[in-house]
mmCIF file of C-alpha atoms and ligand atoms in Angstrom:
data_model
loop_
_atom_site.group_PDB
_atom_site.id
_atom_site.type_symbol
_atom_site.label_atom_id
_atom_site.label_comp_id
_atom_site.label_asym_id
_atom_site.label_seq_id
_atom_site.Cartn_x
_atom_site.Cartn_y
_atom_site.Cartn_z
ATOM 1 C CA MET A 1 83.175 116.982 117.940
ATOM 2 C CA THR A 2 83.185 113.425 117.781
ATOM 3 C CA THR A 3 85.716 112.688 120.465
ATOM 4 C CA THR A 4 84.442 112.070 123.896
ATOM 5 C CA GLU A 5 86.171 114.725 125.573
ATOM 6 C CA ASN A 6 87.643 118.223 123.979
ATOM 7 C CA PRO A 7 91.308 118.172 124.223
ATOM 8 C CA THR A 8 93.014 121.377 125.717
ATOM 9 C CA ALA A 9 96.382 122.912 124.827
ATOM 10 C CA HIS A 10 97.309 122.150 128.549
ATOM 11 C CA ASP A 11 96.138 118.494 127.704
ATOM 12 C CA SER A 12 98.391 117.689 124.574
ATOM 13 C CA GLY A 13 101.277 119.998 125.940
ATOM 14 C CA ASN A 14 101.799 118.040 129.049
ATOM 15 C CA ALA A 15 101.371 114.533 127.021
ATOM 16 C CA ALA A 16 104.036 115.878 124.603
ATOM 17 C CA THR A 17 106.392 117.128 127.613
ATOM 18 C CA ASP A 18 105.784 113.708 129.452
ATOM 19 C CA LYS A 19 106.990 111.701 126.587
ATOM 20 C CA PHE A 20 109.902 114.206 125.894
ATOM 21 C CA LYS A 21 110.909 114.036 129.382
ATOM 22 C CA SER A 22 110.737 110.171 129.709
ATOM 23 C CA GLU A 23 113.394 110.025 126.761
ATOM 24 C CA ARG A 24 116.325 112.035 128.539
ATOM 25 C CA VAL A 25 118.577 113.415 125.778
ATOM 26 C CA SER A 26 121.983 114.246 125.495
ATOM 27 C CA ALA A 27 124.389 115.794 123.194
ATOM 28 C CA ASP A 28 127.808 115.531 122.545
ATOM 29 C CA THR A 29 128.979 119.452 122.537
ATOM 30 C CA SER A 30 132.437 120.593 123.810
ATOM 31 C CA THR A 31 133.128 123.198 126.121
ATOM 32 C CA GLU A 32 134.449 125.543 123.148
ATOM 33 C CA ARG A 33 131.396 124.815 121.009
ATOM 34 C CA ALA A 34 128.730 125.300 123.843
ATOM 35 C CA ALA A 35 130.850 128.547 124.870
ATOM 36 C CA ALA A 36 130.401 129.665 121.110
ATOM 37 C CA ILE A 37 127.010 129.262 120.812
ATOM 38 C CA TYR A 38 126.300 131.039 123.756
ATOM 39 C CA ARG A 39 128.070 133.965 122.937
ATOM 40 C CA ASP A 40 126.148 134.264 119.890
ATOM 41 C CA VAL A 41 122.738 133.742 121.245
ATOM 42 C CA LEU A 42 123.357 136.290 123.839
ATOM 43 C CA ASP A 43 124.790 138.595 121.155
ATOM 44 C CA ALA A 44 121.714 138.279 119.314
ATOM 45 C CA PHE A 45 119.332 138.903 122.514
ATOM 46 C CA LYS A 46 121.771 142.245 122.476
ATOM 47 C CA GLU A 47 121.226 143.306 119.013
ATOM 48 C CA ILE A 48 117.254 142.795 119.324
ATOM 49 C CA VAL A 49 117.019 144.516 122.576
ATOM 50 C CA HIS A 50 118.922 147.271 121.275
ATOM 51 C CA LYS A 51 116.973 147.486 117.774
ATOM 52 C CA HIS A 52 113.689 147.292 119.230
ATOM 53 C CA GLU A 53 114.472 149.654 122.624
ATOM 54 C CA VAL A 54 112.778 146.744 124.308
ATOM 55 C CA THR A 55 111.128 147.721 127.453
ATOM 56 C CA TYR A 56 110.759 146.938 130.776
ATOM 57 C CA ASP A 57 107.182 146.036 130.493
ATOM 58 C CA GLU A 58 108.032 143.833 127.360
ATOM 59 C CA TYR A 59 110.648 142.150 129.325
ATOM 60 C CA ARG A 60 108.646 141.123 132.166
ATOM 61 C CA VAL A 61 105.822 140.020 129.950
ATOM 62 C CA LEU A 62 108.641 137.770 128.090
ATOM 63 C CA LYS A 63 109.497 136.193 131.536
ATOM 64 C CA GLN A 64 105.718 135.707 132.494
ATOM 65 C CA TRP A 65 105.318 133.877 129.212
ATOM 66 C CA MET A 66 108.090 131.735 129.126
ATOM 67 C CA ILE A 67 106.918 130.643 132.885
ATOM 68 C CA ASP A 68 103.335 130.098 131.532
ATOM 69 C CA VAL A 69 104.835 127.919 128.384
ATOM 70 C CA GLY A 70 106.800 126.022 130.915
ATOM 71 C CA GLU A 71 103.667 125.177 133.107
ATOM 72 C CA TYR A 72 101.549 124.599 130.116
ATOM 73 C CA GLY A 73 103.966 121.772 128.957
ATOM 74 C CA GLU A 74 104.161 123.454 125.624
ATOM 75 C CA TRP A 75 107.882 123.669 125.102
ATOM 76 C CA PRO A 76 108.062 120.957 122.814
ATOM 77 C CA LEU A 77 105.383 122.510 120.901
ATOM 78 C CA TRP A 78 106.568 126.045 120.863
ATOM 79 C CA LEU A 79 109.774 124.894 119.882
ATOM 80 C CA ASP A 80 108.647 122.461 116.989
ATOM 81 C CA VAL A 81 106.437 125.186 115.525
ATOM 82 C CA PHE A 82 109.057 127.833 115.555
ATOM 83 C CA VAL A 83 112.675 126.387 115.642
ATOM 84 C CA GLU A 84 112.708 122.956 114.598
ATOM 85 C CA HIS A 85 112.429 123.398 110.447
ATOM 86 C CA GLU A 86 115.778 125.295 110.799
ATOM 87 C CA ILE A 87 117.467 122.379 112.692
ATOM 88 C CA GLU A 88 116.007 120.068 110.106
ATOM 89 C CA ASP A 89 117.379 122.362 107.377
ATOM 90 C CA VAL A 90 121.315 122.671 108.465
ATOM 91 C CA ASN A 91 121.179 118.909 109.393
ATOM 92 C CA TYR A 92 119.577 117.293 106.432
ATOM 93 C CA SER A 93 118.504 119.442 103.738
ATOM 94 C CA ARG A 94 121.576 121.854 103.338
ATOM 95 C CA ASN A 95 124.004 119.489 103.009
ATOM 96 C CA SER A 96 124.972 117.047 100.360
ATOM 97 C CA LEU A 97 122.214 114.306 100.977
ATOM 98 C CA ALA A 98 120.511 113.820 97.509
ATOM 99 C CA GLY A 99 117.609 111.418 98.807
ATOM 100 C CA THR A 100 114.219 112.334 99.809
ATOM 101 C CA LYS A 101 113.945 115.625 101.511
ATOM 102 C CA GLY A 102 113.187 115.466 105.180
ATOM 103 C CA SER A 103 110.854 117.842 107.202
ATOM 104 C CA ILE A 104 110.180 118.371 110.816
ATOM 105 C CA GLU A 105 109.339 115.402 113.302
ATOM 106 C CA GLY A 106 106.907 117.615 115.501
ATOM 107 C CA PRO A 107 106.116 116.754 118.966
ATOM 108 C CA TYR A 108 103.513 113.600 118.245
ATOM 109 C CA TYR A 109 105.912 110.872 117.100
ATOM 110 C CA VAL A 110 105.558 107.675 119.082
ATOM 111 C CA ALA A 111 108.155 105.124 118.685
ATOM 112 C CA GLY A 112 106.899 101.157 118.540
ATOM 113 C CA SER A 113 103.918 101.656 116.599
ATOM 114 C CA PRO A 114 102.239 98.019 115.643
ATOM 115 C CA LYS A 115 103.774 96.314 112.688
ATOM 116 C CA LEU A 116 101.792 96.349 109.672
ATOM 117 C CA ALA A 117 102.244 94.035 106.513
ATOM 118 C CA SER A 118 103.297 95.773 103.343
ATOM 119 C CA LYS A 119 99.828 95.877 102.017
ATOM 120 C CA CYS A 120 97.813 97.085 105.168
ATOM 121 C CA THR A 121 94.860 99.467 106.675
ATOM 122 C CA MET A 122 96.038 101.765 109.267
ATOM 123 C CA PRO A 123 94.376 101.167 112.579
ATOM 124 C CA MET A 124 91.031 103.338 112.896
ATOM 125 C CA ARG A 125 88.103 103.955 114.420
ATOM 126 C CA GLU A 126 84.474 103.353 112.733
ATOM 127 C CA GLN A 127 84.472 107.411 112.275
ATOM 128 C CA ASP A 128 87.685 107.369 110.631
ATOM 129 C CA ALA A 129 86.488 104.879 108.240
ATOM 130 C CA ALA A 130 83.653 107.016 107.277
ATOM 131 C CA CYS A 131 86.481 109.633 105.939
ATOM 132 C CA THR A 132 87.596 109.809 102.356
ATOM 133 C CA PRO A 133 90.031 106.485 102.076
ATOM 134 C CA LEU A 134 93.516 107.364 101.013
ATOM 135 C CA VAL A 135 95.420 104.541 99.306
ATOM 136 C CA PHE A 136 99.000 105.509 99.812
ATOM 137 C CA SER A 137 101.676 103.176 97.581
ATOM 138 C CA GLY A 138 105.193 103.357 96.838
ATOM 139 C CA GLN A 139 108.726 101.849 96.992
ATOM 140 C CA VAL A 140 111.700 102.403 99.364
ATOM 141 C CA THR A 141 114.763 102.526 97.158
ATOM 142 C CA ASP A 142 118.604 103.250 96.813
ATOM 143 C CA LEU A 143 119.585 106.755 94.914
ATOM 144 C CA GLU A 144 119.630 104.700 91.516
ATOM 145 C CA GLY A 145 115.828 103.560 92.113
ATOM 146 C CA ASN A 146 116.790 99.988 93.349
ATOM 147 C CA GLY A 147 114.159 98.774 95.597
ATOM 148 C CA LEU A 148 115.625 98.116 98.978
ATOM 149 C CA THR A 149 115.073 94.812 101.566
ATOM 150 C CA GLY A 150 114.223 94.971 104.990
ATOM 151 C CA ALA A 151 112.572 98.405 104.448
ATOM 152 C CA THR A 152 109.976 100.190 107.091
ATOM 153 C CA VAL A 153 107.675 102.988 106.658
ATOM 154 C CA GLU A 154 106.476 104.337 110.120
ATOM 155 C CA LEU A 155 103.238 106.413 109.234
ATOM 156 C CA TRP A 156 101.351 108.504 111.933
ATOM 157 C CA HIS A 157 98.476 111.433 111.298
ATOM 158 C CA ALA A 158 96.028 113.269 112.698
ATOM 159 C CA ASP A 159 92.575 112.175 112.370
ATOM 160 C CA GLU A 160 89.963 114.130 110.562
ATOM 161 C CA GLU A 161 89.480 116.636 113.733
ATOM 162 C CA GLY A 162 93.024 117.247 113.891
ATOM 163 C CA TYR A 163 94.007 114.893 117.025
ATOM 164 C CA TYR A 164 96.689 112.530 117.413
ATOM 165 C CA SER A 165 96.252 109.524 119.083
ATOM 166 C CA GLN A 166 98.055 109.400 122.575
ATOM 167 C CA PHE A 167 97.780 113.013 122.836
ATOM 168 C CA ALA A 168 94.606 113.424 122.764
ATOM 169 C CA PRO A 169 91.808 111.909 125.353
ATOM 170 C CA GLY A 170 89.341 109.242 123.845
ATOM 171 C CA ILE A 171 91.397 108.029 120.759
ATOM 172 C CA PRO A 172 92.549 104.405 121.016
ATOM 173 C CA GLU A 173 96.347 103.880 121.735
ATOM 174 C CA TRP A 174 97.725 103.448 118.420
ATOM 175 C CA ASN A 175 94.710 104.966 116.074
ATOM 176 C CA LEU A 176 96.511 106.222 112.711
ATOM 177 C CA ARG A 177 99.735 104.900 113.718
ATOM 178 C CA GLY A 178 101.707 102.202 112.243
ATOM 179 C CA THR A 179 105.111 100.583 110.829
ATOM 180 C CA ILE A 180 104.625 98.927 107.558
ATOM 181 C CA GLU A 181 107.198 96.535 106.779
ATOM 182 C CA CYS A 182 107.778 96.885 103.124
ATOM 183 C CA ASP A 183 108.228 93.775 100.558
ATOM 184 C CA ASP A 184 111.469 92.269 99.778
ATOM 185 C CA GLU A 185 111.822 95.005 97.273
ATOM 186 C CA GLY A 186 110.529 97.882 99.437
ATOM 187 C CA HIS A 187 106.937 98.432 97.784
ATOM 188 C CA TYR A 188 103.955 99.378 100.074
ATOM 189 C CA GLU A 189 100.404 100.107 99.859
ATOM 190 C CA ILE A 190 98.725 101.888 102.830
ATOM 191 C CA THR A 191 95.234 102.453 103.177
ATOM 192 C CA THR A 192 94.366 105.378 105.493
ATOM 193 C CA LEU A 193 92.034 108.154 105.403
ATOM 194 C CA GLN A 194 92.917 111.821 103.808
ATOM 195 C CA PRO A 195 93.934 113.694 106.869
ATOM 196 C CA ALA A 196 92.524 117.463 107.099
ATOM 197 C CA PRO A 197 94.217 120.667 107.576
ATOM 198 C CA TYR A 198 94.315 121.493 111.649
ATOM 199 C CA GLN A 199 95.254 124.105 113.970
ATOM 200 C CA ILE A 200 98.031 123.426 116.495
ATOM 201 C CA PRO A 201 96.603 123.747 120.264
ATOM 202 C CA ASN A 202 96.061 127.213 120.380
ATOM 203 C CA ASP A 203 94.181 127.760 123.569
ATOM 204 C CA GLY A 204 97.561 128.275 125.837
ATOM 205 C CA PRO A 205 100.604 130.169 125.659
ATOM 206 C CA THR A 206 101.794 128.994 122.464
ATOM 207 C CA GLY A 207 98.578 130.462 121.027
ATOM 208 C CA TRP A 208 98.732 133.746 122.949
ATOM 209 C CA PHE A 209 101.910 134.103 121.120
ATOM 210 C CA ILE A 210 100.725 133.631 117.684
ATOM 211 C CA LYS A 211 97.716 136.141 118.501
ATOM 212 C CA SER A 212 100.403 138.816 119.965
ATOM 213 C CA TYR A 213 101.984 138.847 116.207
ATOM 214 C CA GLY A 214 98.646 138.855 114.312
ATOM 215 C CA GLY A 215 99.470 134.912 113.052
ATOM 216 C CA HIS A 216 97.663 131.974 112.478
ATOM 217 C CA PRO A 217 98.081 128.291 114.199
ATOM 218 C CA TRP A 218 97.187 126.485 110.969
ATOM 219 C CA ARG A 219 99.161 123.350 109.356
ATOM 220 C CA PRO A 220 98.150 121.711 106.152
ATOM 221 C CA ALA A 221 96.942 118.351 105.976
ATOM 222 C CA HIS A 222 100.049 116.206 106.233
ATOM 223 C CA LEU A 223 100.919 112.752 106.825
ATOM 224 C CA HIS A 224 104.040 111.995 109.031
ATOM 225 C CA LEU A 225 106.645 109.635 108.089
ATOM 226 C CA MET A 226 109.784 107.981 109.338
ATOM 227 C CA VAL A 227 111.319 105.592 106.619
ATOM 228 C CA LYS A 228 114.212 103.418 107.385
ATOM 229 C CA ALA A 229 116.110 100.501 105.485
ATOM 230 C CA PRO A 230 119.411 98.222 106.518
ATOM 231 C CA GLY A 231 122.650 100.407 105.344
ATOM 232 C CA ARG A 232 120.621 103.356 104.592
ATOM 233 C CA LEU A 233 120.193 107.018 106.484
ATOM 234 C CA PRO A 234 116.462 106.967 107.697
ATOM 235 C CA ILE A 235 114.692 109.635 107.274
ATOM 236 C CA THR A 236 111.931 111.711 109.085
ATOM 237 C CA THR A 237 109.590 113.681 106.502
ATOM 238 C CA GLN A 238 105.916 114.879 106.032
ATOM 239 C CA LEU A 239 103.955 114.662 102.781
ATOM 240 C CA TYR A 240 101.315 117.220 101.877
ATOM 241 C CA PHE A 241 98.548 117.960 99.383
ATOM 242 C CA LYS A 242 98.373 120.216 96.278
ATOM 243 C CA GLY A 243 96.212 122.773 96.334
ATOM 244 C CA GLY A 244 95.625 122.229 100.062
ATOM 245 C CA GLU A 245 94.492 125.016 102.514
ATOM 246 C CA TRP A 246 97.655 126.735 104.281
ATOM 247 C CA VAL A 247 100.065 124.663 102.292
ATOM 248 C CA GLU A 248 101.744 128.243 101.370
ATOM 249 C CA THR A 249 101.797 129.694 104.938
ATOM 250 C CA ASP A 250 102.240 126.657 107.324
ATOM 251 C CA VAL A 251 102.514 128.010 110.954
ATOM 252 C CA ALA A 252 105.371 125.421 111.010
ATOM 253 C CA THR A 253 107.455 126.648 107.981
ATOM 254 C CA ALA A 254 107.681 122.869 107.087
ATOM 255 C CA VAL A 255 106.599 122.344 103.646
ATOM 256 C CA LYS A 256 108.953 121.894 100.762
ATOM 257 C CA PRO A 257 107.869 121.577 97.319
ATOM 258 C CA GLU A 258 109.422 118.093 96.478
ATOM 259 C CA LEU A 259 107.001 116.926 99.633
ATOM 260 C CA ILE A 260 103.509 117.876 97.775
ATOM 261 C CA LEU A 261 101.435 114.769 96.645
ATOM 262 C CA ASP A 262 98.457 115.076 94.216
ATOM 263 C CA PRO A 263 96.117 112.436 94.825
ATOM 264 C CA GLN A 264 93.558 111.433 92.122
ATOM 265 C CA GLN A 265 90.093 109.603 92.665
ATOM 266 C CA GLY A 266 89.875 106.690 91.605
ATOM 267 C CA GLU A 267 86.491 104.606 90.259
ATOM 268 C CA ASP A 268 86.455 102.855 93.565
ATOM 269 C CA GLY A 269 85.793 106.294 95.149
ATOM 270 C CA LYS A 270 88.872 106.417 97.174
ATOM 271 C CA ASN A 271 91.952 108.813 96.534
ATOM 272 C CA HIS A 272 95.102 107.084 95.044
ATOM 273 C CA VAL A 273 98.875 108.359 95.264
ATOM 274 C CA SER A 274 102.139 107.088 94.892
ATOM 275 C CA TYR A 275 105.390 108.384 96.112
ATOM 276 C CA ASN A 276 109.078 106.652 96.453
ATOM 277 C CA PHE A 277 111.215 107.511 99.066
ATOM 278 C CA ALA A 278 114.962 107.467 97.874
ATOM 279 C CA LEU A 279 117.363 106.624 100.850
ATOM 280 C CA ASP A 280 121.101 108.112 101.203
ATOM 281 C CA PRO A 281 123.704 105.601 102.076
ATOM 282 C CA GLU A 282 124.866 105.745 105.717
ATOM 283 C CA ALA A 283 127.641 107.964 106.138
HETATM 284 C C1 BEZ B 1 102.474 118.740 113.813
HETATM 285 O O1 BEZ B 1 103.197 118.360 112.715
HETATM 286 O O2 BEZ B 1 101.637 117.905 113.995
HETATM 287 C C2 BEZ B 1 103.261 119.506 114.583
HETATM 288 C C3 BEZ B 1 104.369 120.055 114.094
HETATM 289 C C4 BEZ B 1 105.038 121.106 114.742
HETATM 290 C C5 BEZ B 1 104.299 121.808 115.892
HETATM 291 C C6 BEZ B 1 102.923 121.076 116.224
HETATM 292 C C7 BEZ B 1 102.439 120.049 115.788
HETATM 293 FE FE1 FE B 2 101.400 116.886 112.324
#
């Protein structure tokens, strides 16, 4: 470990919950729609309980586990691992959008990261700079491939040990987070570090849940991105690395074939890769 302290599921879970709570969300759901969803949820529960003849002991373990997830602040973590990919799919990927595919946001996005020029290096520590550099370049375009003026690419990712700034102690606030302001034709060239696969925090109730069904807690190495341009639908997505460990069995089921990069080592010893983002028009 090179971070000053060892983060625990409790620390990062509570940080994710505090961030989420501070945002106070709401949804415009009618009573009729709420009633239909509530009935279907209870019908699904009923079917599961009958199908598996769930015992009283199992019911009590469920109650205890749900209390633990809340006390560890792990609802954002658990929901983003096991549910968000379906929400993303139904809202962005299964409808008629033609632009770059989206993927889950996950619990570690923080708005307001430092603005960076179109050709930039991500904020990083000396220990990050010692990792394999990744030069990630490309263009934000419309669906016809025309560059978009005023585009921004927000990038955030974990360090080589799998920790995100603001969710683990001892890491500078905006480490490996930035909002890149593309040039007038939507181009960007970002130098960062090649991220590594990481385990989602698993010393708490989410980890217990994964062990209970014999699963693993790994996510493949990835970059998180939020790409925006005036008059265009913003996308939230992730990019992965060809042949990377856990790409086929991501615990969060968030990998899509269209989102896999294949960086090549350049003569400068850095990994280089290019990827363009095509944004749909605003509805
Ligand atoms: C992540 O990409 O960092 C992530 C996604 C879902 C749950 C936990 C972490
Ligand atoms: Fe992530």
